[in-house]
Amino acid sequence: MYTQAMDTLGKDAEDRKPVRSAEQAMLEARFDARIDDGAFIEAKDWMPDHYRKTLVRQISQHAHSEIVGMLPEGNWISRAPTLKRKAILLAKVQDEGGHGLYLYAAAETLGTSRDEMLYALHTGKAKYSSIFNYPTLTWADVGAIGWLVDGAAIMNQVPICRCSYAPYARAMVRICREESFHQRQGFESLLTMMQHGTEAQKAMVQDAVDRWWWPSVMMFGPPDDQSPNSAQSMRWGIKRISNDELRQKFVDAAVEQAKVLGVTLPDPDLKWNEERQHHDFGAIDWDEFWNVIAGNGPCNRERIAARVKAWDDGAWVREAALAHAEKQQQRFKEAA
Ligand code: FAQ
């Protein structure tokens, strides 16, 4: 006997929740038990609707971040200072494109098509990381993105390798390996300028760090007590470590790396707290963060316009690929 069609709307908000059928309750209990056991969920396994939607939201936003994230650094490919730096940057930007593709594929396993996800991006309905709405003004910005942005990305993404949704977790293992190379190349590029560069080059590095520091600290998302999705995502093992904990780990690691580089992090309140065994840091400008997410950062419009143009310019490729696939199918049918 199933009761999911019963309308039980009452006066109180709690009563307004539709009554779950016995079968639904059993499936949910079994699902929760699997999550508690640390089991991985595969695409064909039963999952609650909200779990599916949460994953599509997060994975598609993550995929969008990767492909929008190609733009700020892509801006410097033709102006890289040496052939070696150009080759490294080309490989890195291509890697980010690849990450986007793995992630779109992982999201597609949940029943949402890539076209739907891209439509949401192009029409401003989908989010992507706030960090990619800042401009890359000098060559040092490319190094700062590698060091700080990829550094923050790894800190956030390593725990996702243990995400309860297996296709996402598997994609993240490969992505993290590549991100770690990205972080190191950025650090090494800045270190070269700081150790062997002219005074002007050293000043350029410091200026890039001054501009990228706070947006990188914001990348981890709002504070835990203002993060509407965290509690449920942690419960489901989608997120393993909270926004604030990851931010703290990032700050602690970056302080030591900044010493090696010889740069100053632009935060006068940054200091070691013996009691907490962590660095304290200054207040984050959350107004700036929400403003960027709302579409009003320095480059939001430019980024979306570039993605829409790439989509429009690529129409003939998609049409040609479809025509080719249809022809092949036709030939296959005729031969059978
Ligand atoms: N930017 O409740 P929470 C990379 C939104 S990849 C924009 O805490 P959640 C590689 C959030 O979506 C970087 N929006 O949300 C690379 C939510 O809005 P919604 C991307 C943000 O999901 C490097 C609302 O605020 N990485 O860098 C941001 O539990 C170099 C409330 O927030 C990932 O996507 C933000 N920074 O936690 C590429 C990793 N933060 O959806 C090229 C996977 C929060 O309810 C070059 N994602 N929001 O409308 C995650 O781990 C999580 O989704 C968080 C947010 C931690 C980003």
mmCIF file with all atom_site columns, C-alpha atoms in Angstrom, residues 231-313:
data_model
loop_
_atom_site.group_PDB
_atom_site.id
_atom_site.type_symbol
_atom_site.label_atom_id
_atom_site.label_alt_id
_atom_site.label_comp_id
_atom_site.label_asym_id
_atom_site.label_entity_id
_atom_site.label_seq_id
_atom_site.pdbx_PDB_ins_code
_atom_site.Cartn_x
_atom_site.Cartn_y
_atom_site.Cartn_z
_atom_site.occupancy
_atom_site.B_iso_or_equiv
_atom_site.pdbx_formal_charge
_atom_site.auth_seq_id
_atom_site.auth_comp_id
_atom_site.auth_asym_id
_atom_site.auth_atom_id
_atom_site.pdbx_PDB_model_num
ATOM 1  C CA . ALA A 1 231 ? 24.407 21.149 6.848   1.00 0.00 ? 231 ALA A CA 1
ATOM 2  C CA . GLN A 1 232 ? 22.589 18.891 4.388   1.00 0.00 ? 232 GLN A CA 1
ATOM 3  C CA . SER A 1 233 ? 25.599 18.489 2.097   1.00 0.00 ? 233 SER A CA 1
ATOM 4  C CA . MET A 1 234 ? 27.759 17.480 5.075   1.00 0.00 ? 234 MET A CA 1
ATOM 5  C CA . ARG A 1 235 ? 25.068 15.055 6.244   1.00 0.00 ? 235 ARG A CA 1
ATOM 6  C CA . TRP A 1 236 ? 25.088 13.409 2.818   1.00 0.00 ? 236 TRP A CA 1
ATOM 7  C CA . GLY A 1 237 ? 28.868 13.296 2.549   1.00 0.00 ? 237 GLY A CA 1
ATOM 8  C CA . ILE A 1 238 ? 28.885 15.600 -0.476  1.00 0.00 ? 238 ILE A CA 1
ATOM 9  C CA . LYS A 1 239 ? 30.916 18.114 1.482   1.00 0.00 ? 239 LYS A CA 1
ATOM 10 C CA . ARG A 1 240 ? 33.352 16.606 3.989   1.00 0.00 ? 240 ARG A CA 1
ATOM 11 C CA . ILE A 1 241 ? 34.910 19.733 5.493   1.00 0.00 ? 241 ILE A CA 1
ATOM 12 C CA . SER A 1 242 ? 33.104 23.019 6.133   1.00 0.00 ? 242 SER A CA 1
ATOM 13 C CA . ASN A 1 243 ? 33.699 26.306 4.279   1.00 0.00 ? 243 ASN A CA 1
ATOM 14 C CA . ASP A 1 244 ? 35.331 27.966 7.314   1.00 0.00 ? 244 ASP A CA 1
ATOM 15 C CA . GLU A 1 245 ? 37.544 25.004 8.178   1.00 0.00 ? 245 GLU A CA 1
ATOM 16 C CA . LEU A 1 246 ? 38.846 24.824 4.606   1.00 0.00 ? 246 LEU A CA 1
ATOM 17 C CA . ARG A 1 247 ? 39.413 28.587 4.551   1.00 0.00 ? 247 ARG A CA 1
ATOM 18 C CA . GLN A 1 248 ? 41.459 28.313 7.742   1.00 0.00 ? 248 GLN A CA 1
ATOM 19 C CA . LYS A 1 249 ? 43.568 25.475 6.331   1.00 0.00 ? 249 LYS A CA 1
ATOM 20 C CA . PHE A 1 250 ? 44.202 27.543 3.208   1.00 0.00 ? 250 PHE A CA 1
ATOM 21 C CA . VAL A 1 251 ? 45.263 30.631 5.181   1.00 0.00 ? 251 VAL A CA 1
ATOM 22 C CA . ASP A 1 252 ? 47.597 28.581 7.406   1.00 0.00 ? 252 ASP A CA 1
ATOM 23 C CA . ALA A 1 253 ? 49.280 26.983 4.383   1.00 0.00 ? 253 ALA A CA 1
ATOM 24 C CA . ALA A 1 254 ? 49.502 30.224 2.383   1.00 0.00 ? 254 ALA A CA 1
ATOM 25 C CA . VAL A 1 255 ? 51.217 32.147 5.212   1.00 0.00 ? 255 VAL A CA 1
ATOM 26 C CA . GLU A 1 256 ? 54.155 29.735 5.176   1.00 0.00 ? 256 GLU A CA 1
ATOM 27 C CA . GLN A 1 257 ? 54.356 29.746 1.378   1.00 0.00 ? 257 GLN A CA 1
ATOM 28 C CA . ALA A 1 258 ? 54.281 33.567 1.310   1.00 0.00 ? 258 ALA A CA 1
ATOM 29 C CA . LYS A 1 259 ? 57.363 33.576 3.573   1.00 0.00 ? 259 LYS A CA 1
ATOM 30 C CA . VAL A 1 260 ? 59.245 31.383 1.085   1.00 0.00 ? 260 VAL A CA 1
ATOM 31 C CA . LEU A 1 261 ? 58.195 33.640 -1.775  1.00 0.00 ? 261 LEU A CA 1
ATOM 32 C CA . GLY A 1 262 ? 59.078 36.799 0.118   1.00 0.00 ? 262 GLY A CA 1
ATOM 33 C CA . VAL A 1 263 ? 55.693 38.464 -0.423  1.00 0.00 ? 263 VAL A CA 1
ATOM 34 C CA . THR A 1 264 ? 53.415 40.117 2.116   1.00 0.00 ? 264 THR A CA 1
ATOM 35 C CA . LEU A 1 265 ? 49.811 38.992 2.403   1.00 0.00 ? 265 LEU A CA 1
ATOM 36 C CA . PRO A 1 266 ? 47.609 42.115 2.426   1.00 0.00 ? 266 PRO A CA 1
ATOM 37 C CA . ASP A 1 267 ? 46.045 41.594 5.838   1.00 0.00 ? 267 ASP A CA 1
ATOM 38 C CA . PRO A 1 268 ? 47.373 43.565 8.839   1.00 0.00 ? 268 PRO A CA 1
ATOM 39 C CA . ASP A 1 269 ? 45.348 41.345 11.195  1.00 0.00 ? 269 ASP A CA 1
ATOM 40 C CA . LEU A 1 270 ? 46.987 38.138 10.025  1.00 0.00 ? 270 LEU A CA 1
ATOM 41 C CA . LYS A 1 271 ? 48.851 36.629 12.971  1.00 0.00 ? 271 LYS A CA 1
ATOM 42 C CA . TRP A 1 272 ? 49.565 33.282 14.607  1.00 0.00 ? 272 TRP A CA 1
ATOM 43 C CA . ASN A 1 273 ? 47.218 32.397 17.467  1.00 0.00 ? 273 ASN A CA 1
ATOM 44 C CA . GLU A 1 274 ? 49.090 30.110 19.851  1.00 0.00 ? 274 GLU A CA 1
ATOM 45 C CA . GLU A 1 275 ? 45.930 29.019 21.618  1.00 0.00 ? 275 GLU A CA 1
ATOM 46 C CA . ARG A 1 276 ? 44.059 28.020 18.449  1.00 0.00 ? 276 ARG A CA 1
ATOM 47 C CA . GLN A 1 277 ? 47.216 26.780 16.695  1.00 0.00 ? 277 GLN A CA 1
ATOM 48 C CA . HIS A 1 278 ? 45.969 28.627 13.625  1.00 0.00 ? 278 HIS A CA 1
ATOM 49 C CA . HIS A 1 279 ? 46.392 32.050 12.071  1.00 0.00 ? 279 HIS A CA 1
ATOM 50 C CA . ASP A 1 280 ? 43.820 34.682 12.895  1.00 0.00 ? 280 ASP A CA 1
ATOM 51 C CA . PHE A 1 281 ? 42.892 36.809 9.907   1.00 0.00 ? 281 PHE A CA 1
ATOM 52 C CA . GLY A 1 282 ? 41.032 40.036 9.211   1.00 0.00 ? 282 GLY A CA 1
ATOM 53 C CA . ALA A 1 283 ? 37.363 40.565 8.410   1.00 0.00 ? 283 ALA A CA 1
ATOM 54 C CA . ILE A 1 284 ? 36.279 39.410 4.957   1.00 0.00 ? 284 ILE A CA 1
ATOM 55 C CA . ASP A 1 285 ? 34.297 41.875 2.862   1.00 0.00 ? 285 ASP A CA 1
ATOM 56 C CA . TRP A 1 286 ? 31.215 39.694 2.350   1.00 0.00 ? 286 TRP A CA 1
ATOM 57 C CA . ASP A 1 287 ? 29.400 42.548 0.602   1.00 0.00 ? 287 ASP A CA 1
ATOM 58 C CA . GLU A 1 288 ? 31.979 42.325 -2.150  1.00 0.00 ? 288 GLU A CA 1
ATOM 59 C CA . PHE A 1 289 ? 31.503 38.545 -2.355  1.00 0.00 ? 289 PHE A CA 1
ATOM 60 C CA . TRP A 1 290 ? 27.700 38.705 -2.658  1.00 0.00 ? 290 TRP A CA 1
ATOM 61 C CA . ASN A 1 291 ? 27.956 41.588 -5.104  1.00 0.00 ? 291 ASN A CA 1
ATOM 62 C CA . VAL A 1 292 ? 30.242 39.549 -7.389  1.00 0.00 ? 292 VAL A CA 1
ATOM 63 C CA . ILE A 1 293 ? 27.945 36.512 -7.145  1.00 0.00 ? 293 ILE A CA 1
ATOM 64 C CA . ALA A 1 294 ? 24.985 38.730 -8.007  1.00 0.00 ? 294 ALA A CA 1
ATOM 65 C CA . GLY A 1 295 ? 26.664 39.481 -11.344 1.00 0.00 ? 295 GLY A CA 1
ATOM 66 C CA . ASN A 1 296 ? 28.250 42.836 -10.508 1.00 0.00 ? 296 ASN A CA 1
ATOM 67 C CA . GLY A 1 297 ? 31.940 41.923 -10.211 1.00 0.00 ? 297 GLY A CA 1
ATOM 68 C CA . PRO A 1 298 ? 34.560 43.602 -12.401 1.00 0.00 ? 298 PRO A CA 1
ATOM 69 C CA . CYS A 1 299 ? 34.322 41.014 -15.230 1.00 0.00 ? 299 CYS A CA 1
ATOM 70 C CA . ASN A 1 300 ? 30.996 39.120 -14.854 1.00 0.00 ? 300 ASN A CA 1
ATOM 71 C CA . ARG A 1 301 ? 29.458 40.490 -18.032 1.00 0.00 ? 301 ARG A CA 1
ATOM 72 C CA . GLU A 1 302 ? 32.641 40.003 -20.053 1.00 0.00 ? 302 GLU A CA 1
ATOM 73 C CA . ARG A 1 303 ? 32.964 36.379 -18.901 1.00 0.00 ? 303 ARG A CA 1
ATOM 74 C CA . ILE A 1 304 ? 29.410 35.398 -19.791 1.00 0.00 ? 304 ILE A CA 1
ATOM 75 C CA . ALA A 1 305 ? 29.612 37.249 -23.115 1.00 0.00 ? 305 ALA A CA 1
ATOM 76 C CA . ALA A 1 306 ? 32.805 35.283 -23.952 1.00 0.00 ? 306 ALA A CA 1
ATOM 77 C CA . ARG A 1 307 ? 31.101 31.962 -23.128 1.00 0.00 ? 307 ARG A CA 1
ATOM 78 C CA . VAL A 1 308 ? 27.996 32.813 -25.148 1.00 0.00 ? 308 VAL A CA 1
ATOM 79 C CA . LYS A 1 309 ? 30.150 33.847 -28.107 1.00 0.00 ? 309 LYS A CA 1
ATOM 80 C CA . ALA A 1 310 ? 32.118 30.579 -27.896 1.00 0.00 ? 310 ALA A CA 1
ATOM 81 C CA . TRP A 1 311 ? 28.817 28.655 -27.867 1.00 0.00 ? 311 TRP A CA 1
ATOM 82 C CA . ASP A 1 312 ? 27.443 30.583 -30.861 1.00 0.00 ? 312 ASP A CA 1
ATOM 83 C CA . ASP A 1 313 ? 30.698 30.333 -32.811 1.00 0.00 ? 313 ASP A CA 1
#
